[in-house]
mmCIF file of N, CA and C in Angstrom:
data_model
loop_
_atom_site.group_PDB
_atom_site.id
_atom_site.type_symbol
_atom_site.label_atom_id
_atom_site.label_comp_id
_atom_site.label_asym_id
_atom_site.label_seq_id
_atom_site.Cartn_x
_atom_site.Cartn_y
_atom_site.Cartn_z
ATOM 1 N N UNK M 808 -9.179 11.394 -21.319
ATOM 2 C CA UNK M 808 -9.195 12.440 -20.305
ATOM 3 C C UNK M 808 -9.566 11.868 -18.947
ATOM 4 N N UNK M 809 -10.974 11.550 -18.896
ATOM 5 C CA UNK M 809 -11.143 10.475 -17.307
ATOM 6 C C UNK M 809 -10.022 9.591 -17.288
ATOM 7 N N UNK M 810 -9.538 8.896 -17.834
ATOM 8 C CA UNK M 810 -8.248 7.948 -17.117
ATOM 9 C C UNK M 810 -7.328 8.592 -16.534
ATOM 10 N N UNK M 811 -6.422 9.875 -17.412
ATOM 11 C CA UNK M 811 -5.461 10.752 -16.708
ATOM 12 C C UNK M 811 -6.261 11.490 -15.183
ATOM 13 N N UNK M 812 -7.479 11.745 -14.935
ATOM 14 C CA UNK M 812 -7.940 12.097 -13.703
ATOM 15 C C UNK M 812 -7.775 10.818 -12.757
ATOM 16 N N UNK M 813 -8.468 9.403 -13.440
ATOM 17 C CA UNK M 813 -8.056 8.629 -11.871
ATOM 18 C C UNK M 813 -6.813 8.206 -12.075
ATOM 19 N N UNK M 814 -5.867 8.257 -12.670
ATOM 20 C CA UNK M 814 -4.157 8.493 -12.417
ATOM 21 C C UNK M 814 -3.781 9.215 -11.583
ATOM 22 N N UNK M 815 -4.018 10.351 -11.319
ATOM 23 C CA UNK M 815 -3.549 11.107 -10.920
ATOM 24 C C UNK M 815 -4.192 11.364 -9.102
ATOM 25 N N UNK M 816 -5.472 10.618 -8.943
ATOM 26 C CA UNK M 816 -6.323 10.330 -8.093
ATOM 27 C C UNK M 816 -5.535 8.872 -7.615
ATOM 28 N N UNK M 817 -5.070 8.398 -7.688
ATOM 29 C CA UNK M 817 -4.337 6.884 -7.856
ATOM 30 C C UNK M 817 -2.698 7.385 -7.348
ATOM 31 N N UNK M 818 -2.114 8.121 -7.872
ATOM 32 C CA UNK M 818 -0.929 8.435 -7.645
ATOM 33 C C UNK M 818 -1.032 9.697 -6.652
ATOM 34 N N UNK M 819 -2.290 9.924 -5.900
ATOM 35 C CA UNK M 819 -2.315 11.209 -4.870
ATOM 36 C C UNK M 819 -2.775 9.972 -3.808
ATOM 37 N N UNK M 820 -3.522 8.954 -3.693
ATOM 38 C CA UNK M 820 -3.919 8.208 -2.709
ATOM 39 C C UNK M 820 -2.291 7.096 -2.484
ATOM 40 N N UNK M 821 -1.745 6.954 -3.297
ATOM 41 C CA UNK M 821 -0.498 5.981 -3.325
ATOM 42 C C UNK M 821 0.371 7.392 -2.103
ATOM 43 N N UNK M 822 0.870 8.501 -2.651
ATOM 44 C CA UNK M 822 1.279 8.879 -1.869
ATOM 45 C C UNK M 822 1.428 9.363 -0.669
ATOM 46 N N UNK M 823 -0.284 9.631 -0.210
ATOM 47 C CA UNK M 823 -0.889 9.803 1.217
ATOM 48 C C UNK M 823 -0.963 8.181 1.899
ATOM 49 N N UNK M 824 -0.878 7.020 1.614
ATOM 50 C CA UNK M 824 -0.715 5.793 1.989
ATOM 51 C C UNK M 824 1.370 6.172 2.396
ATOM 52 N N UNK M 825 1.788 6.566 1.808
ATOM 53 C CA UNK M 825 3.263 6.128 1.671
ATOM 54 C C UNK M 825 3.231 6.774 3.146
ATOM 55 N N UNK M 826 2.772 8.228 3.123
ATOM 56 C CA UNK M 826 2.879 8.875 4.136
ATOM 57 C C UNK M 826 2.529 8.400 5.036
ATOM 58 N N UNK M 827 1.407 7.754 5.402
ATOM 59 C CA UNK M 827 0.748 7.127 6.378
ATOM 60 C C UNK M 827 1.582 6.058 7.210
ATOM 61 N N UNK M 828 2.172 5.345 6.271
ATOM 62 C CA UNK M 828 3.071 4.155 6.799
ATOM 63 C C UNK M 828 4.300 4.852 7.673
ATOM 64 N N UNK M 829 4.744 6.187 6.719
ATOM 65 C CA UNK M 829 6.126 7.061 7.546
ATOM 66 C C UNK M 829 5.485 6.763 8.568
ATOM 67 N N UNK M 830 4.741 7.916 8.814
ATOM 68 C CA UNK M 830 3.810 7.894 10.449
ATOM 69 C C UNK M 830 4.148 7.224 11.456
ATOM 70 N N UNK M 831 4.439 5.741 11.005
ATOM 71 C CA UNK M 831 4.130 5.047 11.926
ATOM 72 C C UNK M 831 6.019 3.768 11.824
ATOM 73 N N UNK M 832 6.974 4.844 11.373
ATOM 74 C CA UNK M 832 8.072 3.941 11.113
ATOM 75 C C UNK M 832 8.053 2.874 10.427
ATOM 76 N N UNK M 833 7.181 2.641 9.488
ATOM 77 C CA UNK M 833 7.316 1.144 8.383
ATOM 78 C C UNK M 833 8.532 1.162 7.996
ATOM 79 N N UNK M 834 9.027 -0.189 7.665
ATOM 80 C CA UNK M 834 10.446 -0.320 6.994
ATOM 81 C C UNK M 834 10.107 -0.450 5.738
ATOM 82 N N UNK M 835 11.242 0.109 4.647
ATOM 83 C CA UNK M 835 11.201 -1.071 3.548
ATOM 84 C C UNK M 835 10.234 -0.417 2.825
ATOM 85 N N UNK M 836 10.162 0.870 2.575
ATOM 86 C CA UNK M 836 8.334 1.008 2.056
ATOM 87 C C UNK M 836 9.475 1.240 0.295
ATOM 88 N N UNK M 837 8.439 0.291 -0.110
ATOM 89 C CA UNK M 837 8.370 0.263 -1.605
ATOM 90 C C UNK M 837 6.889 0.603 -2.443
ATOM 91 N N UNK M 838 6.856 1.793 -3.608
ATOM 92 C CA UNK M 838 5.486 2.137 -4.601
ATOM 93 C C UNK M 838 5.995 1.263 -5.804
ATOM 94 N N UNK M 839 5.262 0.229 -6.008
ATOM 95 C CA UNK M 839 5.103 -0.408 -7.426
ATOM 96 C C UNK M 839 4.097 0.371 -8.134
ATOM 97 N N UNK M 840 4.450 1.108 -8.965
ATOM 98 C CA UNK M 840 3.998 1.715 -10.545
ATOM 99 C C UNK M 840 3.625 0.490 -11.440
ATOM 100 N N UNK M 841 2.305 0.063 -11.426
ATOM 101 C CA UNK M 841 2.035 -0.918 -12.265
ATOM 102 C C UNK M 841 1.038 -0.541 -13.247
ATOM 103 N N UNK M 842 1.022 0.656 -13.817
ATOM 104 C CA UNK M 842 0.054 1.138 -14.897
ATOM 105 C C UNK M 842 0.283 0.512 -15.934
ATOM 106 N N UNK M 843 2.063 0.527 -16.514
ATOM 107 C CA UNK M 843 2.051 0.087 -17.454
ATOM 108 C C UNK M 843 2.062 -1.177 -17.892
ATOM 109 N N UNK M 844 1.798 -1.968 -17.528
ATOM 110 C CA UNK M 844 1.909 -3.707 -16.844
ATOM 111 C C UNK M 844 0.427 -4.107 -17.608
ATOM 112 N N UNK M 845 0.624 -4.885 -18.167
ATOM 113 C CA UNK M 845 -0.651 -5.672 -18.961
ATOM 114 C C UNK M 845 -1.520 -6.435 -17.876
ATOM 115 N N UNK M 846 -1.051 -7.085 -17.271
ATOM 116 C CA UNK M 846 -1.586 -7.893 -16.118
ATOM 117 C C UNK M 846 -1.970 -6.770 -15.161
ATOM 118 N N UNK M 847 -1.558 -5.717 -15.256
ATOM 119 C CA UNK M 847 -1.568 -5.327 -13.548
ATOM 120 C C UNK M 847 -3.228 -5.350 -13.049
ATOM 121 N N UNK M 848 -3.453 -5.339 -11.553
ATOM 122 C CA UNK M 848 -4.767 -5.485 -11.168
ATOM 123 C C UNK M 848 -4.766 -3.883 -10.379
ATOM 124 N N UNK M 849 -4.049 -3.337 -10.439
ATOM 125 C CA UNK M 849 -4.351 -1.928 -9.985
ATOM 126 C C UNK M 849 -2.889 -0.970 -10.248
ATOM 127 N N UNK M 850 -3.388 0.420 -9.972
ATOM 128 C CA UNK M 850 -2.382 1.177 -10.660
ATOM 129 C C UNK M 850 -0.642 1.089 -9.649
ATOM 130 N N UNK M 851 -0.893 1.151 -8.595
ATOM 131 C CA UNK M 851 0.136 1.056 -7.606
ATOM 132 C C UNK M 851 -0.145 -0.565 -6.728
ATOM 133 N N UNK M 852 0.793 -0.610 -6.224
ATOM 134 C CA UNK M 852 1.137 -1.474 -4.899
ATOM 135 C C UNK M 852 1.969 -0.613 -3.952
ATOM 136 N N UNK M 853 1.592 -0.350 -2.539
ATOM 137 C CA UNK M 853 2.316 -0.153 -1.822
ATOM 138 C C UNK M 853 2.499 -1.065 -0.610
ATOM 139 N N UNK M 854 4.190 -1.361 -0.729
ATOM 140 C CA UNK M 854 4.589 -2.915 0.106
ATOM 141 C C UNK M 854 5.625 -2.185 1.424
ATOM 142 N N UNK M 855 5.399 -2.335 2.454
ATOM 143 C CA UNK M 855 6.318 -2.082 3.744
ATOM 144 C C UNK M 855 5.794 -3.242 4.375
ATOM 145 N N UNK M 856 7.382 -3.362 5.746
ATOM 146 C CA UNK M 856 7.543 -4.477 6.646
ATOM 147 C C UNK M 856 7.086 -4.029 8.241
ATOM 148 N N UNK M 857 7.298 -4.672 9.495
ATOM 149 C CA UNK M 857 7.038 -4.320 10.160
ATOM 150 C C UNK M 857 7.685 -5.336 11.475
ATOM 151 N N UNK M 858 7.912 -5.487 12.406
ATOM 152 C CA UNK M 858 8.595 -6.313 13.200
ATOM 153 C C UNK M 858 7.424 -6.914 14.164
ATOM 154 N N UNK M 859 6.591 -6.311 14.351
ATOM 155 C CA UNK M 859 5.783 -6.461 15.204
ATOM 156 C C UNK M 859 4.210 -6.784 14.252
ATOM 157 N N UNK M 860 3.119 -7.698 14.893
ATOM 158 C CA UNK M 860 1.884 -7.534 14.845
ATOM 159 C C UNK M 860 1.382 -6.225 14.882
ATOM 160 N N UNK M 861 1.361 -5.472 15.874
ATOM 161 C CA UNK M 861 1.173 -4.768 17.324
ATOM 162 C C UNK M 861 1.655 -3.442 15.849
ATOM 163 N N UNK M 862 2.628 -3.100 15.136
ATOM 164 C CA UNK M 862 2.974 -2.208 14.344
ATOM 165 C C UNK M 862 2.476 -2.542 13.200
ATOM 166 N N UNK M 863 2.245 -3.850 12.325
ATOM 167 C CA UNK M 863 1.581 -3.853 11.727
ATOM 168 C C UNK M 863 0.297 -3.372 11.510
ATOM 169 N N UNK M 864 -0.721 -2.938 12.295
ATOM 170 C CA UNK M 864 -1.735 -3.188 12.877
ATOM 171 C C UNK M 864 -1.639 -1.422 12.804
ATOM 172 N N UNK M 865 -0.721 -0.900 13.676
ATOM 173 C CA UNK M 865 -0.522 0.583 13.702
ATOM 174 C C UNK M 865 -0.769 1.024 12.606
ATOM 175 N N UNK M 866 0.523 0.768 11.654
ATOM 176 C CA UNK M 866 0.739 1.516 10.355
ATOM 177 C C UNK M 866 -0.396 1.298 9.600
ATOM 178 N N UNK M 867 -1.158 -0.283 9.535
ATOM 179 C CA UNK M 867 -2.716 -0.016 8.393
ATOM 180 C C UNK M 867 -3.742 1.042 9.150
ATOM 181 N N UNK M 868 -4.080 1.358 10.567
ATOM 182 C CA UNK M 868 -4.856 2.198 10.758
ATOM 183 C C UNK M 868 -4.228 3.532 10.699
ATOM 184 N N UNK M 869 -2.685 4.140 10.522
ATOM 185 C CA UNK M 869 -2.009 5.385 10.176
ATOM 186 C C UNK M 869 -2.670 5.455 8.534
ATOM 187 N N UNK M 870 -2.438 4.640 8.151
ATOM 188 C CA UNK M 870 -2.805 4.376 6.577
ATOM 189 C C UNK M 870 -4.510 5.055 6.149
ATOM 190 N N UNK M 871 -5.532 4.191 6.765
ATOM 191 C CA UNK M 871 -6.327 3.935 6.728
ATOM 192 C C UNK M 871 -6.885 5.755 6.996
ATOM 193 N N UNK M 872 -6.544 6.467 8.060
ATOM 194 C CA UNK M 872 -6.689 7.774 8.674
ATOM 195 C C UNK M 872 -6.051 8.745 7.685
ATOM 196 N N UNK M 873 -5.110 8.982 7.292
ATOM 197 C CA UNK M 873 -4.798 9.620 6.165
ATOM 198 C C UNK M 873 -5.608 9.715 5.157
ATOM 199 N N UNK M 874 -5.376 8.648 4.672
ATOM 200 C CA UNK M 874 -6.353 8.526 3.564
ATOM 201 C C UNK M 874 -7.641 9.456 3.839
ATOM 202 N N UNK M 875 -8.432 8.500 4.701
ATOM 203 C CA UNK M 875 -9.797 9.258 4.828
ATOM 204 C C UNK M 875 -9.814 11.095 4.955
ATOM 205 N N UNK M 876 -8.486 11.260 5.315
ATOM 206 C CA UNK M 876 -8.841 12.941 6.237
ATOM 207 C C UNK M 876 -8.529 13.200 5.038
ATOM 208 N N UNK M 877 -7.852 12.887 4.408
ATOM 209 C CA UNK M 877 -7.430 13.814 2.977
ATOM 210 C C UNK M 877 -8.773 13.736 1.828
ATOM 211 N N UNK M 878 -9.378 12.469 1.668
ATOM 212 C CA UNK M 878 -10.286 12.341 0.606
ATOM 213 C C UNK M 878 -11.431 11.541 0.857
ATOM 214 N N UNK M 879 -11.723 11.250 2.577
ATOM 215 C CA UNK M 879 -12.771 11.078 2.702
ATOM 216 C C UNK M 879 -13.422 9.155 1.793
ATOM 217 N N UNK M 880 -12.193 8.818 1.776
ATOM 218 C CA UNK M 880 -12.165 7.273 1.169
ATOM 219 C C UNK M 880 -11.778 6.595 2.083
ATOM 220 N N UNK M 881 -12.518 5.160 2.387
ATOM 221 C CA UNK M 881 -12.364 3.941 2.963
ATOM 222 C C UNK M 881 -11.634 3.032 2.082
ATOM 223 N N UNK M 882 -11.439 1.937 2.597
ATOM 224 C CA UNK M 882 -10.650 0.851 1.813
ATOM 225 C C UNK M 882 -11.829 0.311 1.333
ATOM 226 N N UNK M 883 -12.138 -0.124 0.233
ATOM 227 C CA UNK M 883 -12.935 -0.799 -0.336
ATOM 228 C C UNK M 883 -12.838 -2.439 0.532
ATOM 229 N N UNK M 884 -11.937 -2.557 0.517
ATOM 230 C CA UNK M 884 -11.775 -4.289 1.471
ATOM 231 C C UNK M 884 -10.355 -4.147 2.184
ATOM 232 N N UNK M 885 -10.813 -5.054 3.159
ATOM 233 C CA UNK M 885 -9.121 -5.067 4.209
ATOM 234 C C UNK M 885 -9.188 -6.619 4.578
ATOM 235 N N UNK M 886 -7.993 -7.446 4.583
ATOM 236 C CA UNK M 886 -7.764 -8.243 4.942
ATOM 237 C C UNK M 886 -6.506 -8.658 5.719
ATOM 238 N N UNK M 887 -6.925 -9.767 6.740
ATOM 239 C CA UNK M 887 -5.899 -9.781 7.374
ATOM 240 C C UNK M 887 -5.418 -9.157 8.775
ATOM 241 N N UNK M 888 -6.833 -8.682 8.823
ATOM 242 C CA UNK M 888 -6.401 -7.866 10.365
ATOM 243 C C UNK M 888 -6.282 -8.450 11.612
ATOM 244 N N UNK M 889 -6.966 -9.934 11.300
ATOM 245 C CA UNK M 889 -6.976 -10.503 12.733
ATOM 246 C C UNK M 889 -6.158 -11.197 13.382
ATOM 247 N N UNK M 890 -4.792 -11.540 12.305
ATOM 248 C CA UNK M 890 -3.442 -12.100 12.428
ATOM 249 C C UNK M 890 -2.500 -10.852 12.565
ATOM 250 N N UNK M 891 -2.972 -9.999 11.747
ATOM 251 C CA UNK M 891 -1.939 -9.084 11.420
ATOM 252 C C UNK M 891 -0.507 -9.097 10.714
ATOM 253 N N UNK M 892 -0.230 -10.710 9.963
ATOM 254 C CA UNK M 892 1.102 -11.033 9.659
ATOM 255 C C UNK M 892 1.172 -9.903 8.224
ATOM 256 N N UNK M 893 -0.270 -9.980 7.457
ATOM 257 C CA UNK M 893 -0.154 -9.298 6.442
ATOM 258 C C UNK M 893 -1.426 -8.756 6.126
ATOM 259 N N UNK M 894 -1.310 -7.470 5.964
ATOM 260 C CA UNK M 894 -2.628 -6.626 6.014
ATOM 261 C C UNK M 894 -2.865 -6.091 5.138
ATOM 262 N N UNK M 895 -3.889 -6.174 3.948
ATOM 263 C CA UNK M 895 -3.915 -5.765 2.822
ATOM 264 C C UNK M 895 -5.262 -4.430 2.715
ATOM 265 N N UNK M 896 -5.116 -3.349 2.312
ATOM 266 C CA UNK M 896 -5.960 -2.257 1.964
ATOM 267 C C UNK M 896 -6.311 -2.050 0.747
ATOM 268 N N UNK M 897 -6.941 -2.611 0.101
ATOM 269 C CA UNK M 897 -7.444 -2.291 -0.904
ATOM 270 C C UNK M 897 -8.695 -0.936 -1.758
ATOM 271 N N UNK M 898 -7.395 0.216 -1.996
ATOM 272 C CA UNK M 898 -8.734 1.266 -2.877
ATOM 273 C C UNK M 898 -8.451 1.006 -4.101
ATOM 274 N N UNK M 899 -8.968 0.168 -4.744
ATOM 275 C CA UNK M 899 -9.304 0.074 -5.909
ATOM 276 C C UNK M 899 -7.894 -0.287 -6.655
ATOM 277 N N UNK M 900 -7.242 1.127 -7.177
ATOM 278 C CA UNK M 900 -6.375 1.645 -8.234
ATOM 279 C C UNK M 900 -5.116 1.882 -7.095
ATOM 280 N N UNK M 901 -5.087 1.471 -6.039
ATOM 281 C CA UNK M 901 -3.876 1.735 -4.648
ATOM 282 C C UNK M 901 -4.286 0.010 -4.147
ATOM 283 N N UNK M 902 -3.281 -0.379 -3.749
ATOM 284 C CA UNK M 902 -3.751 -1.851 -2.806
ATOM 285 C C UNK M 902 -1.967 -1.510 -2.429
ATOM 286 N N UNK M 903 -2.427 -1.643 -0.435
ATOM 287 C CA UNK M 903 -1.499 -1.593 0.016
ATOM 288 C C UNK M 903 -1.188 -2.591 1.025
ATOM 289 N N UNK M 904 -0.004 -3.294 0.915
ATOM 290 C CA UNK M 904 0.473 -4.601 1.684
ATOM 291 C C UNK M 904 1.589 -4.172 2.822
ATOM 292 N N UNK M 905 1.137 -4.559 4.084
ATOM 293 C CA UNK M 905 1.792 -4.402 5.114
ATOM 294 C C UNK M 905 2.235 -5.460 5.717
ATOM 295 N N UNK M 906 3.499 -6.181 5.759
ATOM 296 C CA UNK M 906 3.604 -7.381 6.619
ATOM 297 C C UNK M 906 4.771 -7.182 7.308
ATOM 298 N N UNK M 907 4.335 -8.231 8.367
ATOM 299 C CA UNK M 907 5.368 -8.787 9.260
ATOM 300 C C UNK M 907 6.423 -8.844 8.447
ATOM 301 N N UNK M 908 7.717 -8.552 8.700
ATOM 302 C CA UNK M 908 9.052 -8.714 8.399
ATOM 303 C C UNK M 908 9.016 -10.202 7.554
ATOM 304 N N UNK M 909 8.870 -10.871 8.545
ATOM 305 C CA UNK M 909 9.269 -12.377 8.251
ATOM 306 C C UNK M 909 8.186 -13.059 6.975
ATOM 307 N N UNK M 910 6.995 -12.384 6.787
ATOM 308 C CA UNK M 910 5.942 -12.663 5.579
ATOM 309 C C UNK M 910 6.720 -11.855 4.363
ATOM 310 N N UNK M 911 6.772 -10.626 4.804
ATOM 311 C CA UNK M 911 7.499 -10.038 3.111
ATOM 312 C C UNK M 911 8.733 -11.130 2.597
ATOM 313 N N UNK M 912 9.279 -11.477 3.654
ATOM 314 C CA UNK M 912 10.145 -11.874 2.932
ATOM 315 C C UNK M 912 10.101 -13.421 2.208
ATOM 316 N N UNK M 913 9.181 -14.298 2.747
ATOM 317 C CA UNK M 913 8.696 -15.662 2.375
ATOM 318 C C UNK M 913 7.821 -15.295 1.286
ATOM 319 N N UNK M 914 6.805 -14.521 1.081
ATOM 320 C CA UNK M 914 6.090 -14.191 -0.349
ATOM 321 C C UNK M 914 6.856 -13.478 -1.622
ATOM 322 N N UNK M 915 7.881 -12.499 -1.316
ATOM 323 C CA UNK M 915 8.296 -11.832 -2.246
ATOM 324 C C UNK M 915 7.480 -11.144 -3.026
ATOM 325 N N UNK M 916 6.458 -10.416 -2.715
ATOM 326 C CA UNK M 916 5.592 -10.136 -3.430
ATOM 327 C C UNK M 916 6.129 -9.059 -4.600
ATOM 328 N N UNK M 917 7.509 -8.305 -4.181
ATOM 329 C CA UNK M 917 8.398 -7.659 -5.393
ATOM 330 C C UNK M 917 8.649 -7.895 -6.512
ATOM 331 N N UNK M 918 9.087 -9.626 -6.105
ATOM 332 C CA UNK M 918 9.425 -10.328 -7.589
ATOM 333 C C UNK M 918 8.272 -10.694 -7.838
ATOM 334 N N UNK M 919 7.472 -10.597 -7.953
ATOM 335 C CA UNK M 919 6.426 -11.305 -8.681
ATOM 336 C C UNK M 919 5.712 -10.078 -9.789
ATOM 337 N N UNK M 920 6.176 -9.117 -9.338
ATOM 338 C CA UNK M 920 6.122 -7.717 -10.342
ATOM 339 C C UNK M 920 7.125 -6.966 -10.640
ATOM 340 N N UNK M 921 8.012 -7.278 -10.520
ATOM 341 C CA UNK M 921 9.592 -7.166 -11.301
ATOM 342 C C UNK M 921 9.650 -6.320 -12.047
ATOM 343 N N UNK M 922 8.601 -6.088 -13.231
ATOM 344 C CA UNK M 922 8.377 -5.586 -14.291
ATOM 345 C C UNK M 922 8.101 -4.221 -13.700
ATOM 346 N N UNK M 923 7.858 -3.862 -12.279
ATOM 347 C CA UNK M 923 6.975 -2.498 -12.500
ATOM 348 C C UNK M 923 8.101 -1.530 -12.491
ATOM 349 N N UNK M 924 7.741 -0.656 -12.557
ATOM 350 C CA UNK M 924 8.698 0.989 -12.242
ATOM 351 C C UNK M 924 8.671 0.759 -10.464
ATOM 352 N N UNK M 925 9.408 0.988 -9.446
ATOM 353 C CA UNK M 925 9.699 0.722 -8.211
ATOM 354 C C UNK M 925 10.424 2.167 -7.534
ATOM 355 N N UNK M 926 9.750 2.502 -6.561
ATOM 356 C CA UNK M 926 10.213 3.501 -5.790
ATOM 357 C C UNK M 926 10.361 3.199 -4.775
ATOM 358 N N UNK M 927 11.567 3.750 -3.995
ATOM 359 C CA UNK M 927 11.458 3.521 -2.567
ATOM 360 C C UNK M 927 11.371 4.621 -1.446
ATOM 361 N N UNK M 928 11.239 4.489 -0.532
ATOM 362 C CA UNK M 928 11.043 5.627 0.191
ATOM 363 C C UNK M 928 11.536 5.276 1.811
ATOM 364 N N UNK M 929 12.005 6.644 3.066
ATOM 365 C CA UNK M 929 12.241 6.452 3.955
ATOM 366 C C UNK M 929 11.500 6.559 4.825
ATOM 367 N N UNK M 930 11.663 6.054 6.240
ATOM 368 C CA UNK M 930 10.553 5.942 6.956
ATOM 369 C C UNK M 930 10.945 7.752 7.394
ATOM 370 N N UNK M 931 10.238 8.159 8.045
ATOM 371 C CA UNK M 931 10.210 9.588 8.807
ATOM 372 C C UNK M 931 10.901 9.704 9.806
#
């Protein structure tokens, strides 16, 4: 019973992040569903691009503001803000990756979870 609550707490913060990124025109926004994944280190990944530092930078604090107004949650850890190539938000059971155009595409961080269920979504 508690697991189906932070699922569902997990898949309400994944989608107020998705939103957050609209906000702010992210490209590319992809939800990795990694519940069912033996390895996985949290329930979602949410991965969008960005052309700019300067938008990178936007969309994690669009991110970051959502979140909070809706549930009053911080990122447990953020990295990456002072380059801005790739900005990672970490709540727990949500970890969301924002990069520069040109980083998503040198890490691939997609394929490296291949396995998950994958959604995509449009910017706003």
């Amino acid at each position: 019973m508690v697991k189906k609550k932070i699922g569902n707490l997990s898949t309400y913060l994944s989608e107020i992040a998705v939103h957050g990124i609209q906000e702010k025109k992210g490209n590319d926004i992809v939800r990795l569903d990694l519940r069912e994944l033996n390895s996985s280190v949290s329930d979602y990944f949410i991965i969008c691009n960005a052309d700019s530092a300067t938008q990178v930078k936007a969309i994690a604090d669009s991110v970051e503001e959502e979140i909070y107004k809706k549930t009053q949650t911080n990122p447990w850890r953020k990295e990456g803000l002072e380059h801005a190539d790739w900005i990672i938000l970490d709540y727990f059971d949500v970890v969301v990756h924002i990069f520069k155009t040109e980083k998503r595409e040198f890490y691939g961080i997609e394929d490296l979870w291949g396995d998950a269920q994958s959604t995509s979504y449009q910017s706003a």
